[in-house]
Coordinates of N, CA and C and ligand atoms in Angstrom, one line a residue:
X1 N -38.6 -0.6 -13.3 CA -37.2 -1.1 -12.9 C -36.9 -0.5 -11.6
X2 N -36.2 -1.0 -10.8 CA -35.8 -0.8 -9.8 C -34.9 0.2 -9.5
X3 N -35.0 1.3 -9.0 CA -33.9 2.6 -8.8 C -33.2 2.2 -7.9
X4 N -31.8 3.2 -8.6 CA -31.0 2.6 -7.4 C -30.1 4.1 -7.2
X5 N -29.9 4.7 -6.0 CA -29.4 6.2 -5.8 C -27.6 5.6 -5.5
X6 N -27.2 6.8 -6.1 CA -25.8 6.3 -5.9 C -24.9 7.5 -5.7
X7 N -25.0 8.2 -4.2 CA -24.1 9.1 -4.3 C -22.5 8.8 -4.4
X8 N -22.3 10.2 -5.0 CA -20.4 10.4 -5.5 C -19.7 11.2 -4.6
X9 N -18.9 10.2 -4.0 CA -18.2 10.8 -2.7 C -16.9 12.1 -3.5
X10 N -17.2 12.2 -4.8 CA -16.3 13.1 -5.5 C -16.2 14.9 -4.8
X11 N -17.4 15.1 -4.3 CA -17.7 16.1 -3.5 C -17.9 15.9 -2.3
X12 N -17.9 14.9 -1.8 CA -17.8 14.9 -0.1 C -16.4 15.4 0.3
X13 N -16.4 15.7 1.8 CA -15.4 16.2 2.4 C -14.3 15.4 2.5
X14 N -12.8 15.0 1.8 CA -12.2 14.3 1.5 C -11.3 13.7 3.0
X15 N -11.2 15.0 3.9 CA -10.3 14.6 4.9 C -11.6 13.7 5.9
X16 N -12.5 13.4 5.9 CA -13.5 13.3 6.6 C -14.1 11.8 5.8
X17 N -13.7 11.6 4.8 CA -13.9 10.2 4.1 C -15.0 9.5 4.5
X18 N -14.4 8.6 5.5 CA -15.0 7.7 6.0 C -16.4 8.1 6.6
X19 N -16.2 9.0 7.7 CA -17.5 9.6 8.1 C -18.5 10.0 6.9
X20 N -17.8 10.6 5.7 CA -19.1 10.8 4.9 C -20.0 9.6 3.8
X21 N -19.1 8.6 4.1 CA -19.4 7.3 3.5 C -20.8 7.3 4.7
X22 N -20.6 6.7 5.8 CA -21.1 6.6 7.1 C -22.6 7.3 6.7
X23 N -22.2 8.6 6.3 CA -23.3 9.2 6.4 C -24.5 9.1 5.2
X24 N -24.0 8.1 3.9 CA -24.9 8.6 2.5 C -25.2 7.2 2.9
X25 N -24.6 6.0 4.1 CA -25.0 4.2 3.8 C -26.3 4.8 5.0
X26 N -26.3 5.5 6.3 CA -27.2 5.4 7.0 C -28.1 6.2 6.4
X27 N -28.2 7.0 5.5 CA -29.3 7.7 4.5 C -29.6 6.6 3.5
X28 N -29.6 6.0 3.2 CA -30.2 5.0 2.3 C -30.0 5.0 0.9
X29 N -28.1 5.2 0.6 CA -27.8 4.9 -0.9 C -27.9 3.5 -1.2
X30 N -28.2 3.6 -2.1 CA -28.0 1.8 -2.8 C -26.6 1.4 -3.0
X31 N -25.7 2.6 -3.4 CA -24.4 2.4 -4.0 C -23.4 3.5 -3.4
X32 N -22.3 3.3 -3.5 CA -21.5 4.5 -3.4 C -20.8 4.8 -4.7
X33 N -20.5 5.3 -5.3 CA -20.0 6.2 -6.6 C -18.5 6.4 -6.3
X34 N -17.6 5.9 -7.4 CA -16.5 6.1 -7.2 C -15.7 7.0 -8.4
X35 N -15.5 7.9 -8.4 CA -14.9 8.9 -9.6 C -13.3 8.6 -9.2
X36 N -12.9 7.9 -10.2 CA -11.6 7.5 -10.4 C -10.6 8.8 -11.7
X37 N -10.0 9.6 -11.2 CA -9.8 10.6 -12.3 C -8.3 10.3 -12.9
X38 N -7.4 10.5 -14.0 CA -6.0 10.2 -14.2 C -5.6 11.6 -14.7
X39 N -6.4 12.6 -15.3 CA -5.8 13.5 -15.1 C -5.5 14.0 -17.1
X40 N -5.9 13.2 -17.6 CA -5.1 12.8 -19.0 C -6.7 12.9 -19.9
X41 N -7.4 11.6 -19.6 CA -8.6 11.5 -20.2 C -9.7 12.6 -19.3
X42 N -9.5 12.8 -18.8 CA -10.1 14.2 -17.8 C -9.2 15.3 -17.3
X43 N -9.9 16.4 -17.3 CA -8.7 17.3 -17.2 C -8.8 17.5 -15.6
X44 N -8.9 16.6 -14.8 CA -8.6 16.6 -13.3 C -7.7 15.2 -13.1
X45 N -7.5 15.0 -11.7 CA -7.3 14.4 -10.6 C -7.8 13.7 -9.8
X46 N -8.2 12.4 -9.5 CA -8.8 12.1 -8.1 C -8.0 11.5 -7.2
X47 N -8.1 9.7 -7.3 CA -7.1 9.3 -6.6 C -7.7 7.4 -7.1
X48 N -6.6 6.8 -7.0 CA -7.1 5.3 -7.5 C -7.1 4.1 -6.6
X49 N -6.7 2.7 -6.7 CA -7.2 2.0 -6.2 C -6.8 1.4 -4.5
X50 N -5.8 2.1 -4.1 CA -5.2 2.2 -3.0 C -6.0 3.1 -1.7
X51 N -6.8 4.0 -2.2 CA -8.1 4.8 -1.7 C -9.2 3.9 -1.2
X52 N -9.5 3.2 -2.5 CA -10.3 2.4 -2.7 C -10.6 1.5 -1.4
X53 N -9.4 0.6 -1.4 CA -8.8 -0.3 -1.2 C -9.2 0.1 1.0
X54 N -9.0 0.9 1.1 CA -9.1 1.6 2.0 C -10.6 2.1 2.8
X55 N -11.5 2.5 2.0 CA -12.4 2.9 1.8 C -14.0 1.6 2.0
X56 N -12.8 0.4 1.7 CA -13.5 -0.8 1.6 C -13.9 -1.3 2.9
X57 N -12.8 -1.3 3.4 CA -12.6 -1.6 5.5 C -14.3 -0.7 5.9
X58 N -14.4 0.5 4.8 CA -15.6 1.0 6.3 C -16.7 1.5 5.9
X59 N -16.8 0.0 5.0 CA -18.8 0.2 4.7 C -18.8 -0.9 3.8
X60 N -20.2 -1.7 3.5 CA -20.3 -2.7 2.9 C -21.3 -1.9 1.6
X61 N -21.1 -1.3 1.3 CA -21.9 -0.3 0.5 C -21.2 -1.1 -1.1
X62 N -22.0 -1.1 -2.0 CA -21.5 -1.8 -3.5 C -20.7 -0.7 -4.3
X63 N -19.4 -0.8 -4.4 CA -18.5 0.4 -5.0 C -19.0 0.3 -6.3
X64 N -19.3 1.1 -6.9 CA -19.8 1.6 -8.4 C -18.3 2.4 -8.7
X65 N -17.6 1.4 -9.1 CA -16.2 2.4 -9.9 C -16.2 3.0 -11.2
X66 N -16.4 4.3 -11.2 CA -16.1 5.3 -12.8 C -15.3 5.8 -13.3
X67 N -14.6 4.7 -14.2 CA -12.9 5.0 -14.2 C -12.7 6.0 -15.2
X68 N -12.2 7.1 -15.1 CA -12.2 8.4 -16.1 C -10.9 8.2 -16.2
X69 N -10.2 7.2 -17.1 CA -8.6 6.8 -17.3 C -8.5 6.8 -18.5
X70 N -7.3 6.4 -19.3 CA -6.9 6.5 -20.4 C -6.7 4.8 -20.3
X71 N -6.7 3.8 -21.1 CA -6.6 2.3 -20.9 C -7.2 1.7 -19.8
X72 N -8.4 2.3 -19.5 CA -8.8 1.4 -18.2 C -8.8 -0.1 -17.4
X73 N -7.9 -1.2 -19.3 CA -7.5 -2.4 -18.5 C -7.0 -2.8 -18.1
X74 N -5.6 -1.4 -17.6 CA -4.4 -1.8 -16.9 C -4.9 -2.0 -15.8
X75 N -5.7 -1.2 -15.2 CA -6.2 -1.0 -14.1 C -7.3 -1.7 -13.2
X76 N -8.0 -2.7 -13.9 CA -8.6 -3.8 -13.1 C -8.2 -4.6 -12.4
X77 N -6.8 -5.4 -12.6 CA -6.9 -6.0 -11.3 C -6.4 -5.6 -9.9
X78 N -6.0 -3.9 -10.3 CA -5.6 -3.3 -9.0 C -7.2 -3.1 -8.3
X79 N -8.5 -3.1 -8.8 CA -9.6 -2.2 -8.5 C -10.6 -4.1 -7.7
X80 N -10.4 -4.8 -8.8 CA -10.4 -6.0 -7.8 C -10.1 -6.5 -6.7
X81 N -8.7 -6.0 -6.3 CA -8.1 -6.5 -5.1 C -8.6 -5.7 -4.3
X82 N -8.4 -3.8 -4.8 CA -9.5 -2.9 -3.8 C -10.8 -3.4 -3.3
X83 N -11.5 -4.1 -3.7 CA -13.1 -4.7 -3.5 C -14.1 -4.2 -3.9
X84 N -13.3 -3.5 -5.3 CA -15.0 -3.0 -6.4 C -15.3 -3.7 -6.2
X85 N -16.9 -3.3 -6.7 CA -17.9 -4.8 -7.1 C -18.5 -4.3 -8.7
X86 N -18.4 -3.2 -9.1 CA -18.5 -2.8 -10.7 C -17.7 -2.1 -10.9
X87 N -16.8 -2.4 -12.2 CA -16.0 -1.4 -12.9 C -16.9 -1.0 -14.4
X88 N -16.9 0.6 -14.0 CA -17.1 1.2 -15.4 C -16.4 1.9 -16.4
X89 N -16.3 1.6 -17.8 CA -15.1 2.2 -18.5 C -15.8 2.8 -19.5
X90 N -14.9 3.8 -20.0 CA -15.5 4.9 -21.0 C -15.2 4.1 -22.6
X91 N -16.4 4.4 -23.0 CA -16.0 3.7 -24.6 C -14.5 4.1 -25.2
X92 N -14.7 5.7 -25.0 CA -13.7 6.4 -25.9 C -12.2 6.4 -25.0
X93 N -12.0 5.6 -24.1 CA -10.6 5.5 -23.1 C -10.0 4.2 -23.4
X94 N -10.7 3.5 -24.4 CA -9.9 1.9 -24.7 C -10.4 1.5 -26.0
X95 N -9.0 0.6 -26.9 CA -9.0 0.2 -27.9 C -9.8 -1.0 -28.2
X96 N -10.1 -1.9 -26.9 CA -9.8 -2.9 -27.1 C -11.6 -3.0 -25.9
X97 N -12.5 -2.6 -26.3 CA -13.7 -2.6 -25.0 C -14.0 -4.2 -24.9
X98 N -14.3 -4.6 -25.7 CA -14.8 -5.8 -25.8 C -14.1 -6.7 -24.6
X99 N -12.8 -7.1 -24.7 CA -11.6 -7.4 -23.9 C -11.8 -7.1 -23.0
X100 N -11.7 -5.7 -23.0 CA -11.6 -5.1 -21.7 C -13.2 -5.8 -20.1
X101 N -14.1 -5.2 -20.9 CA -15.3 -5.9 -20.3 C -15.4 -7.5 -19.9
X102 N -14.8 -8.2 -20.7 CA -14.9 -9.5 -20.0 C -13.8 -9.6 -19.5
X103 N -12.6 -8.6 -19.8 CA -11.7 -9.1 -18.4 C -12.3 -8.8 -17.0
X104 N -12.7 -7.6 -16.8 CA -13.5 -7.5 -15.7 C -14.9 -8.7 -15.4
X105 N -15.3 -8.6 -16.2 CA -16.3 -9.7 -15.6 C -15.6 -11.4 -15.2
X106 N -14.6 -11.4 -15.8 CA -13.7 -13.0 -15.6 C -13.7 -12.4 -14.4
X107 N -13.2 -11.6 -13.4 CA -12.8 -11.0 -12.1 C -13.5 -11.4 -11.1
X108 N -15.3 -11.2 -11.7 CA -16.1 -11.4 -10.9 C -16.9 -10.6 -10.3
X109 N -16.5 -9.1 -11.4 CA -17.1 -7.6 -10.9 C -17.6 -7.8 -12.1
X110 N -19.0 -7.1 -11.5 CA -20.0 -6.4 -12.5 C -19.2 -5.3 -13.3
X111 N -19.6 -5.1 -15.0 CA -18.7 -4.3 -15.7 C -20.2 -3.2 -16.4
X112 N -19.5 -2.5 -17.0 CA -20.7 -1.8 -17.2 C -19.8 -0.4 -18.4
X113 N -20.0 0.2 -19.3 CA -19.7 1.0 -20.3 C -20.2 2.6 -20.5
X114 N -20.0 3.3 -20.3 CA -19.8 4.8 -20.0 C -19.4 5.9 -21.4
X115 N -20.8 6.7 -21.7 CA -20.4 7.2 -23.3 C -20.7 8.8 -22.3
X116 N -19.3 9.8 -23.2 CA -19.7 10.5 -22.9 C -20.7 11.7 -24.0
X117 N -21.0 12.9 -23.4 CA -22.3 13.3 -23.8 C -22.4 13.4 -25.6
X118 N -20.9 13.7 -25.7 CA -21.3 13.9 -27.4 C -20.7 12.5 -28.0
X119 N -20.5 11.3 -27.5 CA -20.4 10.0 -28.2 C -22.1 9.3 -28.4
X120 N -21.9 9.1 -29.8 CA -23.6 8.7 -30.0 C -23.6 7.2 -29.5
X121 N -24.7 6.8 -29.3 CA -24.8 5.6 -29.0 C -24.8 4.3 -29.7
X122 N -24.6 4.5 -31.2 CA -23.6 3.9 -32.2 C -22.7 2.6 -31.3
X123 N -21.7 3.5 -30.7 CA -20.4 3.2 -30.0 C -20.8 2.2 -28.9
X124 N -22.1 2.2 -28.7 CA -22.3 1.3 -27.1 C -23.2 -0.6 -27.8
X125 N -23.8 0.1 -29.2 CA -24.5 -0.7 -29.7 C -24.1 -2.6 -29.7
X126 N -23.0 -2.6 -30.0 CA -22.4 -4.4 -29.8 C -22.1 -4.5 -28.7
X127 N -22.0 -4.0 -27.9 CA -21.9 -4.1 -26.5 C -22.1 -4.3 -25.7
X128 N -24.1 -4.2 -26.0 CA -25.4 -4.5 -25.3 C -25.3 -5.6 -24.4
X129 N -25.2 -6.6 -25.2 CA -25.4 -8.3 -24.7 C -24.3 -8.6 -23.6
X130 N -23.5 -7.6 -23.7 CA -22.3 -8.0 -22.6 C -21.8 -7.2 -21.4
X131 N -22.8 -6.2 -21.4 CA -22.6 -5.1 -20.3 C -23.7 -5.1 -18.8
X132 N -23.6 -5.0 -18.0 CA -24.8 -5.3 -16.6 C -25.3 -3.9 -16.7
X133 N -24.0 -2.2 -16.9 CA -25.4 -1.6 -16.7 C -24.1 -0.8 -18.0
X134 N -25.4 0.7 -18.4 CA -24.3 1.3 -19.1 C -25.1 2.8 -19.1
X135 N -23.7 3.8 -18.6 CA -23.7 4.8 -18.0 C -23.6 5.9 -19.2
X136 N -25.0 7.0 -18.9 CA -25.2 8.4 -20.2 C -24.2 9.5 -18.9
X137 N -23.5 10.0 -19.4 CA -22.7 11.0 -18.7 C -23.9 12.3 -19.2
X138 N -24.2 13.2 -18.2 CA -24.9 14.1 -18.6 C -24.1 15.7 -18.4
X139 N -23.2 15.4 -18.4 CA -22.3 16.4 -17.9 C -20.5 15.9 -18.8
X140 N -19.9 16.7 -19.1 CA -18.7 16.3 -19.6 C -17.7 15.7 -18.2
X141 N -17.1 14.8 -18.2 CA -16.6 14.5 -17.0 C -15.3 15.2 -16.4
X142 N -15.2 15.3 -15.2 CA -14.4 15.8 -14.8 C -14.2 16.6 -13.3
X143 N -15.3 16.9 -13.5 CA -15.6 17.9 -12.0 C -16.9 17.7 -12.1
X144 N -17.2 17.7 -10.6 CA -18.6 18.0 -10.1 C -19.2 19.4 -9.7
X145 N -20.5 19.5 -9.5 CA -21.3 20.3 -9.5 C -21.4 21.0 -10.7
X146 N -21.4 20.6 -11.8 CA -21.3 20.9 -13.1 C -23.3 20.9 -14.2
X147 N -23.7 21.9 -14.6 CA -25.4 21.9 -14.9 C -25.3 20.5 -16.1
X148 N -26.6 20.0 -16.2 CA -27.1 18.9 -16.7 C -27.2 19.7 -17.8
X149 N -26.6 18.3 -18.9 CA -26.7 18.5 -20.4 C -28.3 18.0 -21.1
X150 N -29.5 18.9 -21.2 CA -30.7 18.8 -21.7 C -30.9 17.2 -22.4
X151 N -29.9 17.9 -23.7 CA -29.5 17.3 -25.1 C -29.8 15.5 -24.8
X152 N -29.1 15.0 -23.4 CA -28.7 13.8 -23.3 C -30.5 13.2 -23.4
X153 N -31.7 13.6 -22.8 CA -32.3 13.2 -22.5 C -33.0 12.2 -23.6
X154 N -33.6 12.8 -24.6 CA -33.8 11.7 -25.7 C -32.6 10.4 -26.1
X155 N -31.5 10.8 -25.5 CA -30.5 9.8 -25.8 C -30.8 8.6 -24.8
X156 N -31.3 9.0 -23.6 CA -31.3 8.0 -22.3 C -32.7 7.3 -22.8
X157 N -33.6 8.1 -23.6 CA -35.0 7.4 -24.2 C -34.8 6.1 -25.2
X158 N -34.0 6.4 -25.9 CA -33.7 5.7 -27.3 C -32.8 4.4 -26.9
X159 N -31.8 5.4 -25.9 CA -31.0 3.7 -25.5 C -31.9 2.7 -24.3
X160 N -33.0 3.2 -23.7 CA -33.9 2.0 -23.3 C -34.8 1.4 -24.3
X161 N -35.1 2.2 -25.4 CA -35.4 1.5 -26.5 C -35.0 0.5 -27.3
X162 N -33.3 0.9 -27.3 CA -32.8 0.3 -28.0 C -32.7 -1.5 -26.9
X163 N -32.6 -1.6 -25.7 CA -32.6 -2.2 -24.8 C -33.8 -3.4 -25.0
X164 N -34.8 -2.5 -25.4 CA -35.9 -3.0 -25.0 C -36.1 -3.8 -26.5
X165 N -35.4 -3.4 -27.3 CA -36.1 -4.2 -28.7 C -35.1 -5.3 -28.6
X166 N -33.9 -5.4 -28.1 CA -33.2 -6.4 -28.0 C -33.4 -7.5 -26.7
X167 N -34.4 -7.0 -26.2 CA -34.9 -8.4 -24.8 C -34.1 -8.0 -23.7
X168 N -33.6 -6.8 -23.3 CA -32.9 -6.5 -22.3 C -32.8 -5.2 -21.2
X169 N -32.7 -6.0 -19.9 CA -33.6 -4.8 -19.1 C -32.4 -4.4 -18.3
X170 N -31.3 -4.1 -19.0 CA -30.2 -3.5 -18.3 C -29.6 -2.0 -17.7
X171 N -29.6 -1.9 -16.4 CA -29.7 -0.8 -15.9 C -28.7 0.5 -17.1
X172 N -29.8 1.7 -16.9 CA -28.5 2.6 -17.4 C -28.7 3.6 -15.9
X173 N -27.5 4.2 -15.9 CA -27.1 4.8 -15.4 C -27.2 6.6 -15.8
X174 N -27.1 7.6 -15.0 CA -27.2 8.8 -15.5 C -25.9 9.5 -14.2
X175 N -25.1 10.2 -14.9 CA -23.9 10.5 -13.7 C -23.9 12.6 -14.4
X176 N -24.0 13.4 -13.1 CA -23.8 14.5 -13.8 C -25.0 15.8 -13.6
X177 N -25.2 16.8 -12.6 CA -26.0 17.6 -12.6 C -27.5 17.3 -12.4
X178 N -27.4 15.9 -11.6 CA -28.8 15.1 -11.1 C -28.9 15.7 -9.8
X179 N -30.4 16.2 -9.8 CA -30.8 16.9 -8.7 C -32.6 17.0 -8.8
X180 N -33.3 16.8 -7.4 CA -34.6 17.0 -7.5 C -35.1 17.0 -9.0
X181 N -34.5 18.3 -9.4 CA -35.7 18.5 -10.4 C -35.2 17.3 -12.2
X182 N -34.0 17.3 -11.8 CA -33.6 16.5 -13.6 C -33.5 15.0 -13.1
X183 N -33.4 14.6 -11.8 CA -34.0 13.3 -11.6 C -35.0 12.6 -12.2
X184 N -36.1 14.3 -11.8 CA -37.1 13.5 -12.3 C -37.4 13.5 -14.1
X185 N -36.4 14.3 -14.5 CA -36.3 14.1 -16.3 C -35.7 13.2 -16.7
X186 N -34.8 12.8 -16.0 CA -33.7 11.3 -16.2 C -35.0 9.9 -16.2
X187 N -35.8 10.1 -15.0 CA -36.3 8.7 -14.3 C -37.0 8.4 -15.9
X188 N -37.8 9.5 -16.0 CA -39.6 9.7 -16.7 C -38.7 9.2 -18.3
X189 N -37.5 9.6 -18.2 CA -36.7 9.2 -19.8 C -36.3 7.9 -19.8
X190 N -36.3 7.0 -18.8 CA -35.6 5.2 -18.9 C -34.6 5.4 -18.1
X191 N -34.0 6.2 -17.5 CA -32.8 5.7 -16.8 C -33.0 5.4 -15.3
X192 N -32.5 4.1 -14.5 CA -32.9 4.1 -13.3 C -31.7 3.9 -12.0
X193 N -30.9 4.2 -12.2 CA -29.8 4.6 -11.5 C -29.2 5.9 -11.7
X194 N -29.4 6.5 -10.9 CA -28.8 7.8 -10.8 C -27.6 8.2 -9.3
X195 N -26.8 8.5 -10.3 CA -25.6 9.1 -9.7 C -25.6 10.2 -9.4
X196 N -25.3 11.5 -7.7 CA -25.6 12.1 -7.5 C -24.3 12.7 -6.5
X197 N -23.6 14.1 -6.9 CA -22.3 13.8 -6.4 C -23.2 15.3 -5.4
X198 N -22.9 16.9 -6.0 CA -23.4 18.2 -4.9 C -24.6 18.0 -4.7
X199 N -25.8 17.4 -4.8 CA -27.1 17.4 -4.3 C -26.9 17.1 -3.5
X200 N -26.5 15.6 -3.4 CA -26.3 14.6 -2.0 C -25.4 15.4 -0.7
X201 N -24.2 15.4 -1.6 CA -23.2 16.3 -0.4 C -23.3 17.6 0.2
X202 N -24.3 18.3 -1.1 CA -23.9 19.7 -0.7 C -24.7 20.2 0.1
X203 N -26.0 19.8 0.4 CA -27.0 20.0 1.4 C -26.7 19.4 3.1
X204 N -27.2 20.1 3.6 CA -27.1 19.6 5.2 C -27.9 18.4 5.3
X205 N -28.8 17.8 4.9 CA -29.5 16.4 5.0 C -29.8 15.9 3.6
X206 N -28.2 14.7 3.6 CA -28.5 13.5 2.6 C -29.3 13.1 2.6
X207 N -30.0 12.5 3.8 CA -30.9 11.5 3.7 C -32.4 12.0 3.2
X208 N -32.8 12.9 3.6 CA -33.8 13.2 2.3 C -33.4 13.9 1.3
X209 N -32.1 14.4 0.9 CA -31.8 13.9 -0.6 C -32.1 13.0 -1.1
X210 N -31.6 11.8 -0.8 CA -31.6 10.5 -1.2 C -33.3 10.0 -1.3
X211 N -34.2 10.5 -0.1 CA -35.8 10.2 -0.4 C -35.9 11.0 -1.9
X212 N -36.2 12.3 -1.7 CA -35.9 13.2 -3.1 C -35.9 12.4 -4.3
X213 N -34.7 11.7 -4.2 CA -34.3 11.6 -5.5 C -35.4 10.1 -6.0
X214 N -35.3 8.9 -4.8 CA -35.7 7.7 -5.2 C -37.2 8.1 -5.0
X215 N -37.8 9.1 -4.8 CA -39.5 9.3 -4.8 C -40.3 9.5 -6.3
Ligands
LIG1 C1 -18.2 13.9 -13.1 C2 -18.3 12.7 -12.2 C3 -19.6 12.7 -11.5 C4 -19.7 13.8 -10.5 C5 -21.1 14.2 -10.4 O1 -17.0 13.8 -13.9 O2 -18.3 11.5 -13.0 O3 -19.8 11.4 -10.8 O4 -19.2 13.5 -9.2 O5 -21.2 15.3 -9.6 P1 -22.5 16.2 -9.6 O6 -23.7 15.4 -9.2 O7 -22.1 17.3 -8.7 O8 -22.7 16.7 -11.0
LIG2 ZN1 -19.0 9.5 -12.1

């Protein structure tokens, strides 16, 4: 499957935005990562679609939105008008996922479903046939630079499995303590998008980060 690196501007230098966007599109991300925080369903803060929205003007990079909200369907068509191009939502942040998911896809954004580490994959299972990609949190969400949860990895095995018995070759994602070395435990386990927030940022050269990781 096709990797795809997706640094998280959640640890880049915030007053400096733009330029650090600048700097992870001319290093060769596939995506840019967006940690959307409310403060409620996560015990932080980020900032939401008005950022976004902003952020849009200065790079043509494919926003990967990771909405760590409580009801994340209030909040699509504000993330639309921003110029996501995927919204992700947490199983355990909405009543109503099913809904939720094709209202985003009616939109015309890729949608995609997000469990975190101790939701079993149960929870993702009817969901399969209607999701583009679907994200293993390997870390509890909230803050970055936070160590990789081992535990997840047979989980990221089983849900390509589970993928794979059902005729479906849909990206998962891995967000959370991805670096050189669990990259390569994430890849070797089925997952092919990887989200990468202090590796990428916290080193003096992204850009072979970013080789690092897609090698
Ligand atoms: C965590 C966020 C992640 C975070 C990853 O709640 O969803 O995207 O930025 O950061 P690192 O790579 O530092 O763990
Ligand atoms: Zn994230």
């Amino acid at each position: 499957m096709e990797i795809k690196i997706a640094p998280s501007i959640l640890t880049a230098d915030f007053v400096r935005l733009a330029d650090e966007i600048k700097k992870i599109e001319k290093g060769g991300a596939d995506w840019l990562h967006v940690d959307v925080m409310d403060g409620v369903f996560v015990p932080n803060l980020t900032f939401g679609a008005p950022v976004v929205k902003k952020l849009r003007g200065v790079t043509d990079l494919f926003f990967d939105c990771h909405l760590m909200v409580e009801s994340p369907e209030k909040y699509v068509d504000d993330f639309k008008d921003a110029g996501a191009d995927q919204v992700v939502v947490h199983v355990e942040a909405t009543k109503h996922l099913h809904r939720c998911i094709e209202y985003i896809k009616s939109k015309g954004m890729k949608a995609g479903i997000a469990l975190n580490p101790a939701t079993p994959l149960s929870a993702a299972e009817e969901m399969l046939p209607y999701v583009d990609i679907i994200l293993l949190m390997t870390v509890n969400p909230g803050f970055g630079g936070q160590s990789f949860i081992e535990s997840v990895l047979p989980k990221i095995t089983r849900l390509r499995k589970m993928l794979y018995d059902a005729g479906l070759d849909t990206d998962i994602e891995v967000d959370g303590g991805i670096n050189e070395k669990t990259g390569k435990m994430v890849r070797k386990a089925g997952a092919n998008v990887l989200v990468a927030g202090s590796y990428v940022y916290g080193v003096k050269d992204a850009k072979k980060a970013i080789k690092i990781l897609r090698a």
